[in-house]
PDB file of C-alpha atoms in Angstrom:
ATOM      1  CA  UNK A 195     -14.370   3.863  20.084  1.00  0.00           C
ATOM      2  CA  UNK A 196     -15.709   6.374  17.542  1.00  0.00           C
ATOM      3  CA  UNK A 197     -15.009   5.952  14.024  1.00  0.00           C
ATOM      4  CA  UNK A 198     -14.847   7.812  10.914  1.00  0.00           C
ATOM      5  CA  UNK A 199     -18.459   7.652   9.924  1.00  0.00           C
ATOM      6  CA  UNK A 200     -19.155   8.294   5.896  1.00  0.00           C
ATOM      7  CA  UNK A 201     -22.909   8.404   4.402  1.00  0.00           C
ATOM      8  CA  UNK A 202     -24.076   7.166   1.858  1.00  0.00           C
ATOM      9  CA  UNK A 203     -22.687   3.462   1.995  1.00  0.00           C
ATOM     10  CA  UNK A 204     -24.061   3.438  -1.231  1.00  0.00           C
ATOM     11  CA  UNK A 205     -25.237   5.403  -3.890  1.00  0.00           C
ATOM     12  CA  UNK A 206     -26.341   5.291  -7.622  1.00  0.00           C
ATOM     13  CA  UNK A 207     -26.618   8.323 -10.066  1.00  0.00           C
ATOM     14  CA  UNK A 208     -27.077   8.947 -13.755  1.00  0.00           C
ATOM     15  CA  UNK A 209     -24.611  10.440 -16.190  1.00  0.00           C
ATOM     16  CA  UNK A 210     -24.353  14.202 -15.371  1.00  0.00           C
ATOM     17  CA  UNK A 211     -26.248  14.325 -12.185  1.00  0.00           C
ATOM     18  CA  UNK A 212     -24.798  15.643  -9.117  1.00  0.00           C
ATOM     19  CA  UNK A 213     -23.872  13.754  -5.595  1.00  0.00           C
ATOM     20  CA  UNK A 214     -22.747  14.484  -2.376  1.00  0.00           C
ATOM     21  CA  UNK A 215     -20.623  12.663  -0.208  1.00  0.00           C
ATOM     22  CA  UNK A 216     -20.325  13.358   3.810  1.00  0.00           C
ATOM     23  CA  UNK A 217     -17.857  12.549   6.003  1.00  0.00           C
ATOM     24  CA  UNK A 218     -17.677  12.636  10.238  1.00  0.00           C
ATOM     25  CA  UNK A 219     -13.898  12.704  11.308  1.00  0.00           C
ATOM     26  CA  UNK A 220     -13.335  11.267  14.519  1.00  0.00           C
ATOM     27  CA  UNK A 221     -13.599  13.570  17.401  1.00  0.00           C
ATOM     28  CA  UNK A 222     -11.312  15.785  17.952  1.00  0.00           C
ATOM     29  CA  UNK A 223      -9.101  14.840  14.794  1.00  0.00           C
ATOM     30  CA  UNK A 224      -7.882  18.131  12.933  1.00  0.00           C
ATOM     31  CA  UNK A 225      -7.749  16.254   9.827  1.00  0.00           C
ATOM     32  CA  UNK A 226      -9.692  15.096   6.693  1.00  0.00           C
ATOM     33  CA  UNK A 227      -8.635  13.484   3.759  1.00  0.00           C
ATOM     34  CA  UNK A 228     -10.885  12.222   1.032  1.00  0.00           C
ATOM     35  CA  UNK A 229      -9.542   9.276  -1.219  1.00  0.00           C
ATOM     36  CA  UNK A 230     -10.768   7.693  -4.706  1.00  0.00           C
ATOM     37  CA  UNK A 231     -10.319   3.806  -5.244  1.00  0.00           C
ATOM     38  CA  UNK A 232     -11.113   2.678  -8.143  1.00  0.00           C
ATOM     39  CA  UNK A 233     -11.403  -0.738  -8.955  1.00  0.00           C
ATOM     40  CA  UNK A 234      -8.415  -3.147  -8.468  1.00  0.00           C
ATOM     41  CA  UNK A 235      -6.707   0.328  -8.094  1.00  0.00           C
ATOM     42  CA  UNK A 236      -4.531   2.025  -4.876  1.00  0.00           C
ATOM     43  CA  UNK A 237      -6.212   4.874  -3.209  1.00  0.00           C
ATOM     44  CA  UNK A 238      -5.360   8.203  -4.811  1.00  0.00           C
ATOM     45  CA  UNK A 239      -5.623  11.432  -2.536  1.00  0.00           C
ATOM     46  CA  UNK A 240      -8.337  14.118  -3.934  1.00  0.00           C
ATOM     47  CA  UNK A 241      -8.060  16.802  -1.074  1.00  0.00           C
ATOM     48  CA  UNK A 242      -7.850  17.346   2.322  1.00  0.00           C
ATOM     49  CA  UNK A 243      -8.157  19.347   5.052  1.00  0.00           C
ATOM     50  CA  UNK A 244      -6.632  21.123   7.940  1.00  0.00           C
ATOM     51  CA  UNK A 245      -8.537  22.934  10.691  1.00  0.00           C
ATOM     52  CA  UNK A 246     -11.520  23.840   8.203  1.00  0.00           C
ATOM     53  CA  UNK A 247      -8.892  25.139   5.630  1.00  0.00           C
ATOM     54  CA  UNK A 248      -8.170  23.084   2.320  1.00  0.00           C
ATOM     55  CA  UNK A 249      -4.692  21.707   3.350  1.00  0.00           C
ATOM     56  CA  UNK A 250      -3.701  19.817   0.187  1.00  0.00           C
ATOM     57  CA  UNK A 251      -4.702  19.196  -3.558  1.00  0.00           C
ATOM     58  CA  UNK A 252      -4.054  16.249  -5.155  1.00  0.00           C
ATOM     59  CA  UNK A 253      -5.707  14.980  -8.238  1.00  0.00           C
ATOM     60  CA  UNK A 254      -9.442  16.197  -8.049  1.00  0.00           C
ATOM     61  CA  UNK A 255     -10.846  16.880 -10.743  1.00  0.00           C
ATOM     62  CA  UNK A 256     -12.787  20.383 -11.346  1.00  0.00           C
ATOM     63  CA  UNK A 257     -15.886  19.536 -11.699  1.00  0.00           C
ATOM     64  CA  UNK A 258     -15.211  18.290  -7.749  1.00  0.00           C
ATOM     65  CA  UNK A 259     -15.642  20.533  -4.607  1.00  0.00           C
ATOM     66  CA  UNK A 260     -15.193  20.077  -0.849  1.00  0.00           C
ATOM     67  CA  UNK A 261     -15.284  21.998   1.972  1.00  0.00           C
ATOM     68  CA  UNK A 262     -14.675  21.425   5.498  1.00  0.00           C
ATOM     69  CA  UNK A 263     -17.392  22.745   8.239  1.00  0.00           C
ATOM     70  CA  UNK A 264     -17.698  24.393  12.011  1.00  0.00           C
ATOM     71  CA  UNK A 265     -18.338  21.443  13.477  1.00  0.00           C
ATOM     72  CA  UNK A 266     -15.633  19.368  11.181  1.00  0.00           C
ATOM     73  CA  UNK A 267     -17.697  17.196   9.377  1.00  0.00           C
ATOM     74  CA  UNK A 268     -16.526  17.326   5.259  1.00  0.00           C
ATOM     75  CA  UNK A 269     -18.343  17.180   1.968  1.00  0.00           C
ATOM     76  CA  UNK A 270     -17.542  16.113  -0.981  1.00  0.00           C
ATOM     77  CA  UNK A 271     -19.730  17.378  -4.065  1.00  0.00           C
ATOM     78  CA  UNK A 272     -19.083  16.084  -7.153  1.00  0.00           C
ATOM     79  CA  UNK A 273     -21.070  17.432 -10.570  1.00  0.00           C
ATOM     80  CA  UNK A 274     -21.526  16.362 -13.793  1.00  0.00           C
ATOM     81  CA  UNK A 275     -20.591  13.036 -13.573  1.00  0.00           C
ATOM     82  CA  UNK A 276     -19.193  10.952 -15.493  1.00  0.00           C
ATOM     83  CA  UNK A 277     -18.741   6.928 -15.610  1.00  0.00           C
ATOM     84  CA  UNK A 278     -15.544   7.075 -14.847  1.00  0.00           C
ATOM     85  CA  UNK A 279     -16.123   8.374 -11.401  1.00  0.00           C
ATOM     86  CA  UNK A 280     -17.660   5.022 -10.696  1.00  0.00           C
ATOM     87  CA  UNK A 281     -15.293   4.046  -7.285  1.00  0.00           C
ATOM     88  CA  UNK A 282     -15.273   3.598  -3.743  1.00  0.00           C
ATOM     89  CA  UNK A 283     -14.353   7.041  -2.091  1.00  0.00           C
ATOM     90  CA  UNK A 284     -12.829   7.060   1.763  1.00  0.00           C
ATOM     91  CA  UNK A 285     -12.506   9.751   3.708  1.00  0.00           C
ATOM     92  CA  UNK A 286     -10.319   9.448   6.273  1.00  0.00           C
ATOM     93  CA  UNK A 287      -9.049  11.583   9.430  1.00  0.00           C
ATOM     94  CA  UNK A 288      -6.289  12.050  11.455  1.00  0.00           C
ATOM     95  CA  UNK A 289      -4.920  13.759  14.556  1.00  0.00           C
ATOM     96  CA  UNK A 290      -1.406  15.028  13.696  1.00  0.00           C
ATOM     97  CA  UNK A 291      -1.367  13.133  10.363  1.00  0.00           C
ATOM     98  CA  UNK A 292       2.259  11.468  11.304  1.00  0.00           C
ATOM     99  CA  UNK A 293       0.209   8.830  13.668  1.00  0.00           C
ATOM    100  CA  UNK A 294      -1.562   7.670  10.540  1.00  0.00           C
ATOM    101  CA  UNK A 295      -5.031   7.965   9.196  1.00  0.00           C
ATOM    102  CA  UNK A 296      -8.193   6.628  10.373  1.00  0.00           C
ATOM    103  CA  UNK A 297     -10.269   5.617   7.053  1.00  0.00           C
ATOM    104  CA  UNK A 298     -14.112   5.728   7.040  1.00  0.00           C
ATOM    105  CA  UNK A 299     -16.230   2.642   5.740  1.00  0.00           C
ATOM    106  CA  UNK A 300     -16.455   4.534   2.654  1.00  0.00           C
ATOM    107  CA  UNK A 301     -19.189   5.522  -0.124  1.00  0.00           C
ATOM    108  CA  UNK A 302     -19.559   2.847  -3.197  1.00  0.00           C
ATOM    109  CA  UNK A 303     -20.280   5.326  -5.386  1.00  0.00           C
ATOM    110  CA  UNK A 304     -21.912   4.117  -9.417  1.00  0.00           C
ATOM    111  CA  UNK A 305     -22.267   6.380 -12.234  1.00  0.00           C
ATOM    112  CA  UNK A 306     -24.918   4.475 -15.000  1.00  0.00           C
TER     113      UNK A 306
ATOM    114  CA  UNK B  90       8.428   6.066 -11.687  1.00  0.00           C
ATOM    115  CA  UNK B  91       5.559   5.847  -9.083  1.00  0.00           C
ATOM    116  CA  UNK B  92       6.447   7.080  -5.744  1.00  0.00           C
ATOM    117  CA  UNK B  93       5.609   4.086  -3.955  1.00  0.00           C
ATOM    118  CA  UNK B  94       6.546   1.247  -5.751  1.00  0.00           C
ATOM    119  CA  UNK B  95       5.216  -2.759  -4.842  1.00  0.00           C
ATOM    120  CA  UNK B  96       5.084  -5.916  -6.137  1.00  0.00           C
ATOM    121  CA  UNK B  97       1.213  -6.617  -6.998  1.00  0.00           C
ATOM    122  CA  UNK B  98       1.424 -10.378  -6.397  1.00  0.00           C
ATOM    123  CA  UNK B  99      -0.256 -12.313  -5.630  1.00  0.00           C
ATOM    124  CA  UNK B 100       1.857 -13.092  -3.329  1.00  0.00           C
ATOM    125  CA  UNK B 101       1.156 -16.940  -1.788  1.00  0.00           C
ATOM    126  CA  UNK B 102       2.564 -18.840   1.467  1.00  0.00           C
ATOM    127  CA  UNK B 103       1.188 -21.376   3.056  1.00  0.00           C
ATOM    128  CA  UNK B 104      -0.031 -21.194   6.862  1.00  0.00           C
ATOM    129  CA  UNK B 105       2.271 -20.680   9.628  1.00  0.00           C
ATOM    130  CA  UNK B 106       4.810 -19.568   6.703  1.00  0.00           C
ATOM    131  CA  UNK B 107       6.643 -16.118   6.950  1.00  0.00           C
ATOM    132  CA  UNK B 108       5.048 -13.713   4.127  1.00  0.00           C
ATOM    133  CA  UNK B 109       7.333 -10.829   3.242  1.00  0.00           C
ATOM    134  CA  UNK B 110       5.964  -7.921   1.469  1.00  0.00           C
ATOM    135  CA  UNK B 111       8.264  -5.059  -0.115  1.00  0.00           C
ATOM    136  CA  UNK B 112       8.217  -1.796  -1.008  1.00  0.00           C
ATOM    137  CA  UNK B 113      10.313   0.845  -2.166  1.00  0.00           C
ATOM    138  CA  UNK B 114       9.716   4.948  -2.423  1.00  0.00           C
ATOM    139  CA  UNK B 115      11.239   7.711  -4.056  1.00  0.00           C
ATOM    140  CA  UNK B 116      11.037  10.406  -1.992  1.00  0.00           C
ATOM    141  CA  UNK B 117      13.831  10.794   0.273  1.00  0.00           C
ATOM    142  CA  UNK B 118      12.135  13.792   2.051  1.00  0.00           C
ATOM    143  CA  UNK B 119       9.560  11.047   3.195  1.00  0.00           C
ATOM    144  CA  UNK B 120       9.617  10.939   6.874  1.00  0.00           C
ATOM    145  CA  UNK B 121       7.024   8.336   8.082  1.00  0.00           C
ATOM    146  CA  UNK B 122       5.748   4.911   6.727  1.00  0.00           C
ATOM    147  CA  UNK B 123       2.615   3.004   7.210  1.00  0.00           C
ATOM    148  CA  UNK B 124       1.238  -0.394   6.260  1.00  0.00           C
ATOM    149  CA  UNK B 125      -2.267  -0.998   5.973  1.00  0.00           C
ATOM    150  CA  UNK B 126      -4.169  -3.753   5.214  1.00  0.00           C
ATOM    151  CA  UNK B 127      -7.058  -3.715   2.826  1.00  0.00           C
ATOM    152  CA  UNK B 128      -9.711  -6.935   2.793  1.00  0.00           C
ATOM    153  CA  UNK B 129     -11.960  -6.435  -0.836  1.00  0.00           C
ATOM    154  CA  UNK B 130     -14.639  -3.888  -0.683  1.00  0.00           C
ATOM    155  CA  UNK B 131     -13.459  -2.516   2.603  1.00  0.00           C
ATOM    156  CA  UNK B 132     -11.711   0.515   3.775  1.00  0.00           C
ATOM    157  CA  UNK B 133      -7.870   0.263   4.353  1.00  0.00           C
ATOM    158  CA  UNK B 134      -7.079  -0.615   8.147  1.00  0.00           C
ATOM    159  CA  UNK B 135      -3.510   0.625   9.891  1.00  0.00           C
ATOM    160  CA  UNK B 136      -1.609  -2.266  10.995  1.00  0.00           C
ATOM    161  CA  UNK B 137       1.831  -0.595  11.652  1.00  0.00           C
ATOM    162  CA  UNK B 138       3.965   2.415  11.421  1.00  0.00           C
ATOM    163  CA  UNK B 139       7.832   3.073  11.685  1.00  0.00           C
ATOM    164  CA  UNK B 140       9.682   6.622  11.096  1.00  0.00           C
ATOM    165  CA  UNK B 141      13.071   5.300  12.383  1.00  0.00           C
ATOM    166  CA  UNK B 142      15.260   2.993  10.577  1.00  0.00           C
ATOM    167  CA  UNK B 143      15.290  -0.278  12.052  1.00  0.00           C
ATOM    168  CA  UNK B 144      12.751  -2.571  13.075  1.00  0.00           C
ATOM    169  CA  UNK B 145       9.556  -2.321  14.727  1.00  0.00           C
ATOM    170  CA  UNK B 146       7.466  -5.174  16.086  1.00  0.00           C
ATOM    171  CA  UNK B 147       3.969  -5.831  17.139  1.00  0.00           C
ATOM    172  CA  UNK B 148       2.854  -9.399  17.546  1.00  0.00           C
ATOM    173  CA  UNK B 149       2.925 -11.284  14.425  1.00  0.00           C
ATOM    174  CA  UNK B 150       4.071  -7.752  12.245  1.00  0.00           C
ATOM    175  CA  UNK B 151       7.194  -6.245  12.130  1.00  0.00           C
ATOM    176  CA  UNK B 152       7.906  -3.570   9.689  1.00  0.00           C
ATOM    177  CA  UNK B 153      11.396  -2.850   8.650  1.00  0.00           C
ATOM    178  CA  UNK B 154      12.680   0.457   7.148  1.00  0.00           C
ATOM    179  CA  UNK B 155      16.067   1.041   5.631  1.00  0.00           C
ATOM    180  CA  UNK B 156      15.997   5.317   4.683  1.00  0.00           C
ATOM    181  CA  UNK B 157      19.999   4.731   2.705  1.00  0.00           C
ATOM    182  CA  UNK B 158      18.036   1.993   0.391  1.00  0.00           C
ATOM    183  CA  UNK B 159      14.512   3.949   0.809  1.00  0.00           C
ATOM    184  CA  UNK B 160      12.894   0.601   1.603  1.00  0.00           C
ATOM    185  CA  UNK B 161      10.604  -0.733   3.659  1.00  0.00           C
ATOM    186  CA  UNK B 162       8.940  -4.015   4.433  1.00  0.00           C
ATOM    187  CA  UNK B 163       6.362  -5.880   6.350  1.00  0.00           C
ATOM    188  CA  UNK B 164       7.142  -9.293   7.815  1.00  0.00           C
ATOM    189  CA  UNK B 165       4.099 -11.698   8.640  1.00  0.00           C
ATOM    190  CA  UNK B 166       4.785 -14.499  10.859  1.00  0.00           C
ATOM    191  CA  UNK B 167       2.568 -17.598  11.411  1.00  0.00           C
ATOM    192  CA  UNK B 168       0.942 -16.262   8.262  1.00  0.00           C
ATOM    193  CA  UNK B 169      -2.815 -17.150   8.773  1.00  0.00           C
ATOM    194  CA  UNK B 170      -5.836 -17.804   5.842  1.00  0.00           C
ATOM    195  CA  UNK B 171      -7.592 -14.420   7.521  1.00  0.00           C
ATOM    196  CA  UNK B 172      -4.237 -12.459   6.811  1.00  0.00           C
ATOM    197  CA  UNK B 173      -5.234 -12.993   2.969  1.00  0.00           C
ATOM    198  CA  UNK B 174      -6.114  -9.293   1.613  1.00  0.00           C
ATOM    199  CA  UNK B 175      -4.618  -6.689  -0.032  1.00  0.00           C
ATOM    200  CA  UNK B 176      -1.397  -4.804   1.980  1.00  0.00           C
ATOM    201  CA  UNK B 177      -1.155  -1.290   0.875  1.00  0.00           C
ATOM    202  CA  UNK B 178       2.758   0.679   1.663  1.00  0.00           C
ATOM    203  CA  UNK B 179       1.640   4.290   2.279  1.00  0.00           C
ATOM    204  CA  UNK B 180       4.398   7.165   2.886  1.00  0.00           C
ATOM    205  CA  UNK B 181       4.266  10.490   4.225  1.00  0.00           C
ATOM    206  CA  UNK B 182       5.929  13.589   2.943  1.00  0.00           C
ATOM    207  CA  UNK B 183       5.669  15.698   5.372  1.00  0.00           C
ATOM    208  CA  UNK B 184       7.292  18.822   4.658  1.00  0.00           C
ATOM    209  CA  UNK B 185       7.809  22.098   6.777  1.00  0.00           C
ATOM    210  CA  UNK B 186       4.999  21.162   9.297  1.00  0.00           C
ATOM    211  CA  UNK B 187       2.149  20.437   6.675  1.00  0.00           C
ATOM    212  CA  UNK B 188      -0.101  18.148   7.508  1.00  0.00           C
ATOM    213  CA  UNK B 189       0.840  16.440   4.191  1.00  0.00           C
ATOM    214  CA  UNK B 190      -0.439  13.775   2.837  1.00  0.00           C
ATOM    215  CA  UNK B 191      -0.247   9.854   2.190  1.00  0.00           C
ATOM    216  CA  UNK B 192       1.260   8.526  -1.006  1.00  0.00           C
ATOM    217  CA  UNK B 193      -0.049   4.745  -1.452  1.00  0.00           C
ATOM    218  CA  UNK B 194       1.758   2.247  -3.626  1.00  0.00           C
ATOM    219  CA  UNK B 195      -1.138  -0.146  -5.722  1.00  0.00           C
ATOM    220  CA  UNK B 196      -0.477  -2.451  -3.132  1.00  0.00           C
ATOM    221  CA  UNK B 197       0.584  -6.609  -3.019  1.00  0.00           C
ATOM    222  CA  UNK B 198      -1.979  -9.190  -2.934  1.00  0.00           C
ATOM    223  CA  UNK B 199      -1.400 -11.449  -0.286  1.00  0.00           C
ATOM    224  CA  UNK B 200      -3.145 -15.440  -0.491  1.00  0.00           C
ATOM    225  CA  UNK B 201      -2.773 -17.511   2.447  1.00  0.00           C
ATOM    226  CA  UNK B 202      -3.377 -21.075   1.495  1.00  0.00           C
ATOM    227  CA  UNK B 203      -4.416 -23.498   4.924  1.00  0.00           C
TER     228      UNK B 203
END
């Protein structure tokens, strides 16, 4: 069966360079959810969406943007960053969020 | 107070033992609840889900949910070593039709010992 498929599995950037993270929902799921996990941490919700249209907001910080295209797939863009934003980030999708999510393998994302 | 509230652990039984993990929400507008398991490094994976009071098995899980005492809990029998990993309580509030969102607690660590 299809999965949530997330690129980079990796990636490494310098203080106050830019990255983007992508996301493929399964098919035919209506929604997308991106997730920070830092370490030893719980997943907190950043932002998802809903059709194409930002659904929800949760603690993303502003110097983070994501948008949700035609053909579903989501990016997250993150700027200026910082060391802090060293974490794993999941994005995840759904169909009808109230049968659960479907979490991608995720992006290991390290600020140096 | 966190909305999702769990005991970190570690929490340790030996094989074939019964592990019981907890959790507790605040949110009594939460209408679904989810259990996923989480091994280190990896994404969380869905092992169960319940919306109505009672419980709800499948196989060696059943998760249990009390709305009066907002509570719910996941039951491992036959506990084995590859059940060791992190279990994450995740609940729902959806309101009015939204989509919502999932609230996670920090999760319980859970060590099978052979």
């Amino acid at each position: 069966a299809a999965g949530v498929i997330q690129s980079p599995r990796h990636l490494i950037k310098e203080k106050r360079e830019t990255a983007t993270l992508k996301c493929y929902p399964i098919p035919r799921h209506d929604t997308v959810y991106w997730y920070q996990q830092g370490p030893g941490q719980d997943p907190q919700f950043l932002i998802s969406f809903y059709e194409k249209m930002q659904s929800d907001k949760g603690s993303i910080p502003d110097r983070f943007s994501a948008q949700q295209f035609s053909d579903y797939h989501s990016e997250l863009n993150m700027s200026s960053l910082e060391l802090g934003d060293s974490a794993l980030y999941f994005c995840a999708s759904s169909l009808r969020q109230v049968y659960g999510y479907t979490f991608g393998s995720g992006t290991r994302l390290t600020v140096v | 107070q966190k909305e999702v509230e769990q005991n970190s652990g570690p929490l340790s039984v030996p094989e074939g033992a019964i592990a019981s993990l907890n959790c507790t929400y605040s949110d009594r507008g939460s209408q679904s609840f989810f259990w996923y398991r989480q091994y280190s490094g990896k994404s969380p994976e869905l092992i169960m889900f319940i919306y109505s009071n009672g419980d709800k098995e499948d196989g060696r899980f059943t998760a249990q949910l009390n709305k009066a005492s907002q509570y719910v809990s996941l039951l491992i029998r036959d506990s084995q070593p590859s059940d060791s990993a992190t279990y994450l309580c995740a609940v729902n509030r959806n309101y009015g039709g939204s989509q919502g969102n999932l609230i996670f607690g920090k999760g319980t660590k859970l060590s099978v010992k052979p």
